[in-house]
GROMACS .gro file of C-alpha atoms in nm:
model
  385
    1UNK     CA    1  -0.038  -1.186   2.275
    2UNK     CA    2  -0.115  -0.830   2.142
    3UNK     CA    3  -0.102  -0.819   1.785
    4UNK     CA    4   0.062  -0.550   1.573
    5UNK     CA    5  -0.274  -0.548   1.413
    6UNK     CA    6  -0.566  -0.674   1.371
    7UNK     CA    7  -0.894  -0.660   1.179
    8UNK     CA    8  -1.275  -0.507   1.383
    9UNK     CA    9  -1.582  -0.683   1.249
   10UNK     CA   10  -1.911  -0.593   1.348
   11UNK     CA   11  -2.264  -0.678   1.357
   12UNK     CA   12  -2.350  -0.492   1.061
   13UNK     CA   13  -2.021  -0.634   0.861
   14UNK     CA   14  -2.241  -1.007   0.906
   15UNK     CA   15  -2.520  -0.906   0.835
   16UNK     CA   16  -2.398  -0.725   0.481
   17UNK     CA   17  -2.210  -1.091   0.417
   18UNK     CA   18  -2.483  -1.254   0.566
   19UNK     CA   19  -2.728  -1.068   0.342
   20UNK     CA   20  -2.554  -1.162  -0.001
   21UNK     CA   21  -2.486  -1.539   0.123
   22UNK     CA   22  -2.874  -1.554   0.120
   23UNK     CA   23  -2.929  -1.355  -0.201
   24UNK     CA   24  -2.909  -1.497  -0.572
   25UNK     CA   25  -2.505  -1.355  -0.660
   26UNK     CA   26  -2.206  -1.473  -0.456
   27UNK     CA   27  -1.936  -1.357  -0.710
   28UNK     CA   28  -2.027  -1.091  -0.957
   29UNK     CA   29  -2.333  -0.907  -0.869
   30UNK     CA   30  -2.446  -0.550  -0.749
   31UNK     CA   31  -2.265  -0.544  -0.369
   32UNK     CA   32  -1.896  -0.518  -0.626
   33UNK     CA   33  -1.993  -0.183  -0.804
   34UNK     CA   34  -2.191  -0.048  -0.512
   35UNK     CA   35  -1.843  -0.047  -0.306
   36UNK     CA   36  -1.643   0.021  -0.626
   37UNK     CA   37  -1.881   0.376  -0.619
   38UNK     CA   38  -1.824   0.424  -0.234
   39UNK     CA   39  -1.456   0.437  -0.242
   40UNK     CA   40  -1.463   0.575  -0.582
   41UNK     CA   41  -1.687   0.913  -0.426
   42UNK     CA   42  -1.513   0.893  -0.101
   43UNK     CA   43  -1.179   0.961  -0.208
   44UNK     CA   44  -1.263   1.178  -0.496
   45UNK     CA   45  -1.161   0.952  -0.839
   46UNK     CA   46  -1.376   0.900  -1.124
   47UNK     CA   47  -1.299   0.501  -1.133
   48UNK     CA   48  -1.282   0.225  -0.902
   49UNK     CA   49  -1.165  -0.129  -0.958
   50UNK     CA   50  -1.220  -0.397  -0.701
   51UNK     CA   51  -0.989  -0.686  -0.759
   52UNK     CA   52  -0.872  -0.975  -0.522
   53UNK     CA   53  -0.587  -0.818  -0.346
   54UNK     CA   54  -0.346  -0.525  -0.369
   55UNK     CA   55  -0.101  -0.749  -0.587
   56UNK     CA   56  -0.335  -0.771  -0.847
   57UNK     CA   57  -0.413  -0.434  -0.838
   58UNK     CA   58  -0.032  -0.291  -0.883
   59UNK     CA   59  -0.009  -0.589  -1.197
   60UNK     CA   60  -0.314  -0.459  -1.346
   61UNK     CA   61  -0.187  -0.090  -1.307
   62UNK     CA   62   0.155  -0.184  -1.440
   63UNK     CA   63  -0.049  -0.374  -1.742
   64UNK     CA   64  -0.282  -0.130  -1.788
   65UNK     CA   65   0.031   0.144  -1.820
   66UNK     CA   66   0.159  -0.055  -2.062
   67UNK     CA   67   0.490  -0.166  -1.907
   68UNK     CA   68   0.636  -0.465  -2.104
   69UNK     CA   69   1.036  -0.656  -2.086
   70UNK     CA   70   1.176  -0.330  -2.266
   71UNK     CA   71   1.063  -0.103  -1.996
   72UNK     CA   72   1.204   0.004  -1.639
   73UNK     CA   73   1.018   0.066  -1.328
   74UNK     CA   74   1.146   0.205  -1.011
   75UNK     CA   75   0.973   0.198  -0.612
   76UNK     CA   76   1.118   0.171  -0.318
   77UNK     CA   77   1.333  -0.078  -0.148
   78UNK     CA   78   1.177  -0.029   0.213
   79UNK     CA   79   0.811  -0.208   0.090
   80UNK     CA   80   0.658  -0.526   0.072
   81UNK     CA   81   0.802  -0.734  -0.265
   82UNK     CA   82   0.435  -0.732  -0.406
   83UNK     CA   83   0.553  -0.361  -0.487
   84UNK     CA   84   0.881  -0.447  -0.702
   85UNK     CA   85   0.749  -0.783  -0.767
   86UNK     CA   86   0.463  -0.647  -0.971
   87UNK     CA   87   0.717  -0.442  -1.214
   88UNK     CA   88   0.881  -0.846  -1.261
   89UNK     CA   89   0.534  -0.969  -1.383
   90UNK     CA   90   0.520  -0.808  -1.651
   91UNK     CA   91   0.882  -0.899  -1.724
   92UNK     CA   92   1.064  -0.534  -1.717
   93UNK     CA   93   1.357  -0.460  -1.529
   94UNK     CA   94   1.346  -0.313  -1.135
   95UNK     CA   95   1.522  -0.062  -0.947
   96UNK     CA   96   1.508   0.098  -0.669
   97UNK     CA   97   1.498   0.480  -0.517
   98UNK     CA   98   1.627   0.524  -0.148
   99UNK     CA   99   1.419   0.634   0.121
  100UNK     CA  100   1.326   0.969   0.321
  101UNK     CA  101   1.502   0.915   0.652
  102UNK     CA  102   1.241   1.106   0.818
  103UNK     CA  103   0.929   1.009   0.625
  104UNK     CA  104   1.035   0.644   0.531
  105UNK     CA  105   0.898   0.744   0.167
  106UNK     CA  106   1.035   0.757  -0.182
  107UNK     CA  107   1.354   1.059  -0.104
  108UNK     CA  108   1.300   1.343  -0.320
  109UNK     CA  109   1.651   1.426  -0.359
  110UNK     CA  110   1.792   1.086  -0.395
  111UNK     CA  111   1.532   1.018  -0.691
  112UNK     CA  112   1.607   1.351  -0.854
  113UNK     CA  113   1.965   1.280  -0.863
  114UNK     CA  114   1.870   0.891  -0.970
  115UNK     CA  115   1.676   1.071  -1.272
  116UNK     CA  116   1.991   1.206  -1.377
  117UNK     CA  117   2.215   0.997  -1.386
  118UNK     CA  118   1.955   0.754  -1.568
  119UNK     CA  119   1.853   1.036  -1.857
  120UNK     CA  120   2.239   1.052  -1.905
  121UNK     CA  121   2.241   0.652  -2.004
  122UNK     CA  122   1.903   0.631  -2.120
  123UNK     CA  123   1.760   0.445  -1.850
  124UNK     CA  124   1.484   0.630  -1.753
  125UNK     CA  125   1.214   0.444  -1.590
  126UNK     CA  126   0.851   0.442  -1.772
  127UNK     CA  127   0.676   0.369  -1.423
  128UNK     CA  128   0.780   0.550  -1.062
  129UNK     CA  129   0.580   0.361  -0.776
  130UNK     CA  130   0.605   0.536  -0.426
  131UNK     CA  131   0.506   0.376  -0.179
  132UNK     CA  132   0.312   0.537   0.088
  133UNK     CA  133   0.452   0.357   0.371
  134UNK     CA  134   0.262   0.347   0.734
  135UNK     CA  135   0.002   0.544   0.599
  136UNK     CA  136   0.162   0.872   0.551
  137UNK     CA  137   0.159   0.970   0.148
  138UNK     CA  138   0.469   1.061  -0.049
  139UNK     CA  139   0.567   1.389  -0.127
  140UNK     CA  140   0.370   1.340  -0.507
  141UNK     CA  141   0.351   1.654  -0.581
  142UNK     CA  142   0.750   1.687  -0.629
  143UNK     CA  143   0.702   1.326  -0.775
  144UNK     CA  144   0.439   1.459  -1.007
  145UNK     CA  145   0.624   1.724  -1.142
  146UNK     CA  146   0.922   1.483  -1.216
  147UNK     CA  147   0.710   1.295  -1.386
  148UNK     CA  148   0.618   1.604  -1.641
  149UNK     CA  149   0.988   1.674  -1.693
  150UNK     CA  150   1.108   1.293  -1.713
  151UNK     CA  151   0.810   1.175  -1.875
  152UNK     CA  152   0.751   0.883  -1.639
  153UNK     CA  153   0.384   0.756  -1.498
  154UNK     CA  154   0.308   0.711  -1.133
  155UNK     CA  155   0.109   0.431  -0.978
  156UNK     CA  156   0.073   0.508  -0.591
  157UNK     CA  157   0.102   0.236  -0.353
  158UNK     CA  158  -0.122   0.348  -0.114
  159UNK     CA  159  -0.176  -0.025   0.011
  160UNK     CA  160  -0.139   0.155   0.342
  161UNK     CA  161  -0.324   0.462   0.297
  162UNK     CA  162  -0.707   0.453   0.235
  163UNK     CA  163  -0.855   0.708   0.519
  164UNK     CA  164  -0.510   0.934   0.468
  165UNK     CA  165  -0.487   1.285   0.303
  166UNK     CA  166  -0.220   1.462   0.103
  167UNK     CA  167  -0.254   1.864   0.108
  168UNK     CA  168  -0.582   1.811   0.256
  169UNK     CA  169  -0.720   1.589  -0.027
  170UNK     CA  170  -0.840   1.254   0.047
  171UNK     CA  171  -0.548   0.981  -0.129
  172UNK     CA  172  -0.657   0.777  -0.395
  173UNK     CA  173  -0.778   1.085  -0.608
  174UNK     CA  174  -0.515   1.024  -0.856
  175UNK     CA  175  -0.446   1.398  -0.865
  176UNK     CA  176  -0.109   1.378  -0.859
  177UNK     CA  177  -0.079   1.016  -1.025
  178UNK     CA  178  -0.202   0.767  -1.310
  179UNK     CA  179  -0.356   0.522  -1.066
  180UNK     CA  180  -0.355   0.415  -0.658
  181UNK     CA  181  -0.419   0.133  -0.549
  182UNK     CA  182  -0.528   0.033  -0.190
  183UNK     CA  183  -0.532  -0.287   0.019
  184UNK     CA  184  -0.819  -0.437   0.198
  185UNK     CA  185  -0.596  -0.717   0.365
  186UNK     CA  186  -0.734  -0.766   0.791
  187UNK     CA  187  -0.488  -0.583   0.915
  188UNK     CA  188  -0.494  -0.253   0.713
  189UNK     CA  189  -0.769  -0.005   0.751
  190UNK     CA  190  -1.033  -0.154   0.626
  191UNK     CA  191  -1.077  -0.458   0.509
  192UNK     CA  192  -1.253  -0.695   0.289
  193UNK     CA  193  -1.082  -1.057   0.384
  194UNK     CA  194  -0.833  -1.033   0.083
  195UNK     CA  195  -0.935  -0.726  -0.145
  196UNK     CA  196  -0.749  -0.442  -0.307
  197UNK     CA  197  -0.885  -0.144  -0.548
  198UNK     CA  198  -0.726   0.043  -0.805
  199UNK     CA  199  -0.887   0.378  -0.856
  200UNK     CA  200  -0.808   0.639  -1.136
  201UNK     CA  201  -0.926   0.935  -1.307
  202UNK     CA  202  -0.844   0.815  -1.673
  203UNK     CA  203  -1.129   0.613  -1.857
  204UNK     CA  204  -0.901   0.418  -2.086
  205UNK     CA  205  -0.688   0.284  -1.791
  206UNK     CA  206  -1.012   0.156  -1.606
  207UNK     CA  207  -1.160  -0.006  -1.896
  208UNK     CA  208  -0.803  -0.162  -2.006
  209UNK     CA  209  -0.798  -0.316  -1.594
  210UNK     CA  210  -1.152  -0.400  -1.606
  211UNK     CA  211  -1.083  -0.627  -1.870
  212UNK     CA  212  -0.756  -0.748  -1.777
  213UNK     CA  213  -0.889  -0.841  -1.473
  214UNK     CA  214  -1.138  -1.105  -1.564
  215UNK     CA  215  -0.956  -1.306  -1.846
  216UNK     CA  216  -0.939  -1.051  -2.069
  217UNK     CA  217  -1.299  -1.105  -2.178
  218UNK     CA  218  -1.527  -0.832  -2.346
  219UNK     CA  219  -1.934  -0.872  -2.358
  220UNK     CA  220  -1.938  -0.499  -2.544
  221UNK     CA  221  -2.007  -0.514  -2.921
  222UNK     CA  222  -1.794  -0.232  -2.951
  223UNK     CA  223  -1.460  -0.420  -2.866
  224UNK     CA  224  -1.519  -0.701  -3.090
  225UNK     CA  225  -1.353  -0.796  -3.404
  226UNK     CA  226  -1.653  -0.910  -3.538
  227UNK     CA  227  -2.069  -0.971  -3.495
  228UNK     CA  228  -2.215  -1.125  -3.171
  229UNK     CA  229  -2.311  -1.446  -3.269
  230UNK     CA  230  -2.615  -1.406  -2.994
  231UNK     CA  231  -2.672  -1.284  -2.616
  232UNK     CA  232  -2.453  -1.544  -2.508
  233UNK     CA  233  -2.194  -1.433  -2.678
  234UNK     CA  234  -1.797  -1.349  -2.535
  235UNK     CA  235  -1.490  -1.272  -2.659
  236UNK     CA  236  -1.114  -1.317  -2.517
  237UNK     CA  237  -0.947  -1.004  -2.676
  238UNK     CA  238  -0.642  -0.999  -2.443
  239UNK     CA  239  -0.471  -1.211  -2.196
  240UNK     CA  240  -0.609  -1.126  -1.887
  241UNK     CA  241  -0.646  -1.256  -1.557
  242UNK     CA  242  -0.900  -1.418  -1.296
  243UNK     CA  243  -0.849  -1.097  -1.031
  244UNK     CA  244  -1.172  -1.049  -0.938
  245UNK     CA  245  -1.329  -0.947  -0.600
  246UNK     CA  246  -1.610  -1.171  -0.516
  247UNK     CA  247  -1.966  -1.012  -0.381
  248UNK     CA  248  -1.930  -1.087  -0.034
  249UNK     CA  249  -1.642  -0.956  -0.009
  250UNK     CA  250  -1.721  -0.649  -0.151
  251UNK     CA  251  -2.017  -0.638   0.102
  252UNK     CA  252  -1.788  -0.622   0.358
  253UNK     CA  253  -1.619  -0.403   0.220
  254UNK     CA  254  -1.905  -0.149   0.211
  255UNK     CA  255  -2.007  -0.203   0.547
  256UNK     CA  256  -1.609  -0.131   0.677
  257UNK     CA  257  -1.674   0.211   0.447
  258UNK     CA  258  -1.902   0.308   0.661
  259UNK     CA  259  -1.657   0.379   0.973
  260UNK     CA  260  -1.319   0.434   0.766
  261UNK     CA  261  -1.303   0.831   0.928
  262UNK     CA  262  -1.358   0.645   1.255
  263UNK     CA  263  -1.115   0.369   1.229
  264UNK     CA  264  -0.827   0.673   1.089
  265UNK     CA  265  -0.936   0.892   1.407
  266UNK     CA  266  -0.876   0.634   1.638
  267UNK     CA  267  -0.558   0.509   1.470
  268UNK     CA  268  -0.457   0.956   1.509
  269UNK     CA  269  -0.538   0.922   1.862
  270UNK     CA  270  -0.340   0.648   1.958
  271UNK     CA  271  -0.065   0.731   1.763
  272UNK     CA  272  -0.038   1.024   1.956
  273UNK     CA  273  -0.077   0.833   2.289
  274UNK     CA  274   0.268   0.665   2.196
  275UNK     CA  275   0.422   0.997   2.094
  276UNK     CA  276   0.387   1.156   2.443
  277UNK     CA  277   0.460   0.833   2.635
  278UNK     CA  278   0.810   0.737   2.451
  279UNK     CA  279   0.889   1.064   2.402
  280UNK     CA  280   1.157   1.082   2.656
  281UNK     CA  281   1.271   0.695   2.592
  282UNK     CA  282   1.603   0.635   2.325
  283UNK     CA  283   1.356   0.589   2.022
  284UNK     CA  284   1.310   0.784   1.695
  285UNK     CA  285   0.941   0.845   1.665
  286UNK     CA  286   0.740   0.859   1.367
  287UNK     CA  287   0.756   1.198   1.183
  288UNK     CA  288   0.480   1.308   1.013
  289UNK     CA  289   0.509   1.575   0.734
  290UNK     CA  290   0.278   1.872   0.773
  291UNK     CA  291   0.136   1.812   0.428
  292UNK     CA  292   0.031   1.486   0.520
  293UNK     CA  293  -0.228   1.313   0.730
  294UNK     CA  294  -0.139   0.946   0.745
  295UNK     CA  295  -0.405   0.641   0.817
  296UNK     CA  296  -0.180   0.507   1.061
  297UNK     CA  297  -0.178   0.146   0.956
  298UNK     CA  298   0.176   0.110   1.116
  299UNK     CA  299   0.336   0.303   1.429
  300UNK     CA  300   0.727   0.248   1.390
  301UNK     CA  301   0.959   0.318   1.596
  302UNK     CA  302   1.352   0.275   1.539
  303UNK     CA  303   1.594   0.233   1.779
  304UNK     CA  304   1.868   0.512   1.857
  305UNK     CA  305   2.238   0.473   1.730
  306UNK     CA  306   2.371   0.363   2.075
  307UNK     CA  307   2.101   0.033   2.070
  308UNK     CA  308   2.091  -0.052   1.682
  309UNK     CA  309   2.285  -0.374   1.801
  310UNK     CA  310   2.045  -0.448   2.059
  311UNK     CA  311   1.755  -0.468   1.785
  312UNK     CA  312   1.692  -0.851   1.808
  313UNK     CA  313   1.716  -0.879   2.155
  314UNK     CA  314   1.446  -0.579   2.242
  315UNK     CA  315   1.244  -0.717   1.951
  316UNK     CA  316   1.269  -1.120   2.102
  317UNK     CA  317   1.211  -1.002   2.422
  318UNK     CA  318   0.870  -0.789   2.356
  319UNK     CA  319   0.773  -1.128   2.205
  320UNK     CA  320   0.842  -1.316   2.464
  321UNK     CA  321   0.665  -1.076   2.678
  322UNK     CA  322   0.317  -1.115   2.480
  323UNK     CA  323   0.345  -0.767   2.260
  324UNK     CA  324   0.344  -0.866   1.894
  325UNK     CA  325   0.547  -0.623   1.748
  326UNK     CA  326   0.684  -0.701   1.391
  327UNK     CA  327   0.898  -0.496   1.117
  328UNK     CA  328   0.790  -0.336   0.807
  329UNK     CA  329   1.004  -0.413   0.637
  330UNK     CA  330   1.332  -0.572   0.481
  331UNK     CA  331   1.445  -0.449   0.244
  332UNK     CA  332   1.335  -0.554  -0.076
  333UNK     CA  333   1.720  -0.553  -0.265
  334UNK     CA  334   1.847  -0.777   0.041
  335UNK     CA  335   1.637  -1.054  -0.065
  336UNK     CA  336   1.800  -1.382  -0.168
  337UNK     CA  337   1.605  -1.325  -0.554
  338UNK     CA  338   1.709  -1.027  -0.612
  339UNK     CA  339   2.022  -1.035  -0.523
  340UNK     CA  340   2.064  -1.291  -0.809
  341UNK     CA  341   1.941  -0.979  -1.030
  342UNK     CA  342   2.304  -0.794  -0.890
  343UNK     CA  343   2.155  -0.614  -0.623
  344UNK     CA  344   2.409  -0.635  -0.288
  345UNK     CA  345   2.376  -0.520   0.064
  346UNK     CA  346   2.487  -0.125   0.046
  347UNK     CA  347   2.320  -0.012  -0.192
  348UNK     CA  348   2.036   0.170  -0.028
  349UNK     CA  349   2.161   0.273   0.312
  350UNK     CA  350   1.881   0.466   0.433
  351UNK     CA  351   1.649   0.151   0.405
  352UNK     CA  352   1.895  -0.058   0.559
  353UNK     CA  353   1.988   0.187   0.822
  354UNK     CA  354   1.562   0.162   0.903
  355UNK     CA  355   1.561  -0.169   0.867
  356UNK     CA  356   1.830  -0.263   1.152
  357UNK     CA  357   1.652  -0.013   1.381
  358UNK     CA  358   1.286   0.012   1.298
  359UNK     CA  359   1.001  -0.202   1.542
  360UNK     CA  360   0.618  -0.195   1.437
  361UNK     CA  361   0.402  -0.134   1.787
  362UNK     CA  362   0.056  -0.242   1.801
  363UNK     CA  363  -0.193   0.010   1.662
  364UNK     CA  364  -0.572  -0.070   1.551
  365UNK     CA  365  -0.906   0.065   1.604
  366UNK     CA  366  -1.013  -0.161   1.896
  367UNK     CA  367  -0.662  -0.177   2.074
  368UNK     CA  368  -0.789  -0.079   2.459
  369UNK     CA  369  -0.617   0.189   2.670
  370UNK     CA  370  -0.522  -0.119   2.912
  371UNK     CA  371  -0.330  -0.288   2.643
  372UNK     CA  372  -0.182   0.010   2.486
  373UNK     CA  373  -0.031   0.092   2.865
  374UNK     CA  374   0.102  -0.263   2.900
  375UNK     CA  375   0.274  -0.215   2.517
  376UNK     CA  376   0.427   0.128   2.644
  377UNK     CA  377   0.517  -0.020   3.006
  378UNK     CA  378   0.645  -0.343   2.882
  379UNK     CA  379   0.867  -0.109   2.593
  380UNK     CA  380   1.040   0.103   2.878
  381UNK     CA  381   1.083  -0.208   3.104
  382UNK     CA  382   1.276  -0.389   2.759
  383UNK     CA  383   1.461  -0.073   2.724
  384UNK     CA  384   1.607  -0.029   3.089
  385UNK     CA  385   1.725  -0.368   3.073
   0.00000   0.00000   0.00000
C-alpha cells in the first residue's frame, strides 16, 4: 500500500534522539528551547512554544486569548475537530465560516457577510481561526483587517503549513495574527512523533502559554503572591496543563529543521507532477493563490459534477488497488456531537459540496517517481472504468 503520507527519518534524526537518550535530560532540558529558537528564527516570530501536539497548542492559544463560556469563536467547518474542538475546551460557543471553493480556506466574502449579520445581534466572535488547509495560507491579510474593524483576534491554524509562505513571508510570523500554531504529527512536514508549536510576536501571550502549559506553575519571584520560601520553591498560580514537549522529541524536531526547505521543494515538485498528468482527466485540481506558497502537506483532488456519485466507489477501488488515498476532511458541523449543538446538514454547502467530491493522493518527501506513476496510472485506470 502507498500511503497518503508518511513520515522520512534519517540517520542524523537517531543520532539527535539517540544523543539525548544518552545525556542527563529526557523531558525538560536544552534540545526544547534550542528547537523552540530554530522555528522561532526560521519563520520570523519573536516566541516559540513547543507543546505535545497541535491540540494543545490551539487550547493554549484560545486560553492564552482569554476566551471563556461568554465568548464566541468561529473556524472553519472543512478541518480537523481539534480546530472547533479547542474553542469547546474552554467552554465558549462555536460556529462556523464557509469555505473558499477554490482555495478550500476560510471565504472572504462569506465571513464578511457572517460579520454582519452577527454585529447586528451582537454575536460577534472574540476569536476567528482559519485554517490553512493543505498547506496553502488563508487570505489573512483581508482576515486581518476584519479583525481591526470587528475587533476579533486571530489564531492561525497552520497545523498544515510550516515550510509555506504568505506574500512571500515565511507563515508562522504572526504578522497578520495573534498566534499560529503548527503540527509536528508523522505525516505533516516535519515532524517530532507527536509535537505542535505555537509561535507569536506578543510577550504576554507566550509567557501566559508557557505557564499554562506546564500546570500552571511559576519558579519567577516576580509572579508570586508572596516570598520564596527557598530554591526549591513553586507556585500553582493558574490552572494549567501537563502540555509539554519532551527533549527527545524536540531533538528530532531540530534535526527535521534542518531539511524543512527540502522536504516543501520536493512536496512543490511533485505536486506539480500530478498537475500536468491529471490535467486532462475529469478532476478539479488544487488551485493555488498567487499570494501563496503552500507546504503541500495534502494534494486533493475532487471529483467533477458528472462523478460526485461515483466518490465511494473510485475512492474503494484505489484502496483496493494498494494507493492509500484518504479525505481531508468531513465536515466538522456533520458530526454526530455537534449536531446535538443544532448544527444540520446544509448549512455550509461549499464544505459539503468538497467533502462529497474531494480525494487526498499520496504526496511526501520520499514518495519515488515509480510510485507516483503507479498512483497517476492506477487514478486514470479507476476513472475509465
Amino acid at each position: 500500500m502507498i500511503p497518503y503520507g508518511r513520515q522520512d527519518i534519517t540517520e542524523d534524526d537517531i543520532k539527535a534522539v539517540t544523543d539525548v537518550l544518552q545525556s542527563d535530560f529526557l523531558t525538560q532540558g536544552p534540545a526544547i528551547p534550542r528547537f523552540e529558537k530554530t522555528v522561532a528564527e526560521y519563520c520570523g516570530s519573536k516566541h516559540a512554544l513547543a507543546v505535545n501536539n497541535a491540540t494543545s497548542a490551539l487550547h493554549l492559544a484560545c486560553r492564552a486569548l482569554g476566551l471563556t463560556k461568554d465568548d464566541i469563536a468561529w473556524t472553519v467547518p472543512t478541518t480537523f475537530v481539534a480546530s472547533a474542538n479547542c474553542i469547546l475546551y474552554c467552554g465558549a460557543t462555536v460556529d462556523f465560516v464557509d469555505i473558499d471553493p477554490d482555495t478550500y480556506t476560510m471565504s472572504i466574502p462569506y465571513l464578511k457577510e457572517k460579520l454582519k449579520r452577527a454585529k447586528k445581534n451582537n454575536t460577534l466572535p472574540k476569536i476567528i481561526i482559519p485554517v490553512h488547509l493543505c498547506g496553502q495560507s488563508c487570505d489573512m491579510a483581508s482576515i486581518y483587517e476584519l479583525s481591526k474593524e470587528y475587533n476579533f483576534k486571530i489564531i492561525e491554524d497552520a497545523a498544515h503549513a510550516i515550510g509555506g509562505k504568505y506574500k512571500n513571508e515565511p507563515i508562522g510570523n504572526c504578522r497578520y495574527s495573534d498566534i499560529t500554531v503548527f503540527s509536528f504529527h508523522p505525516v505533516k512536514i516535519i515532524t517530532t512523533a507527536e509535537g505542535g508549536m505555537a509561535l507569536t510576536n506578543n510577550t504576554k501571550l507566550a509567557e501566559k502559554m508557557s505557564l499554562l502549559r506546564s500546570h500552571g506553575i511559576t519558579r519567577d519571584s516576580q509572579q508570586m503572591t508572596c516570598e520564596s520560601d527557598g530554591p526549591w520553591y513553586y507556585q500553582q498560580i493558574d490552572l494549567g496543563y501537563n502540555y509539554r514537549m519532551t527533549d527527545i522529541q524536540a531533538a528530532l524536531g531540530y534535526s527535521q529543521m534542518e531539511r524543512l526547505d527540502g522536504y516543501v521543494s520536493k512536496r512543490q515538485s511533485l505536486a506539480k507532477q500530478y498537475d500536468l498528468a491529471l490535467k486532462e482527466l475529469p478532476l478539479i485540481l488544487p488551485w493555488q493563490h498567487p499570494e501563496t506558497y503552500s507546504s503541500y502537506h495534502l494534494y486533493v483532488i475532487r471529483l467533477k459534477q458528472e462523478n460526485r456519485n461515483k466518490h465511494k466507489s473510485i475512492f474503494s477501488t484505489l484502496r483496493e488497488k494498494g494507493i492509500g488515498v484518504n479525505l481531508h476532511y468531513i465536515p466538522v458541523h456533520t458530526q454526530p456531537y455537534y449536531q446535538e449543538m443544532g448544527f444540520t446538514v446544509g448549512d455550509y454547502p461549499e464544505a459539503e459540496s468538497y467533502y462529497s467530491e474531494a480525494i487526498s493522493l499520496p504526496l511526501y518527501p520520499n514518495l519515488t517517481k515509480t510510485n507516483q506513476e503507479l498512483v497517476i496510472s492506477t487514478l486514470k485506470q479507476v476513472l475509465s472504468e
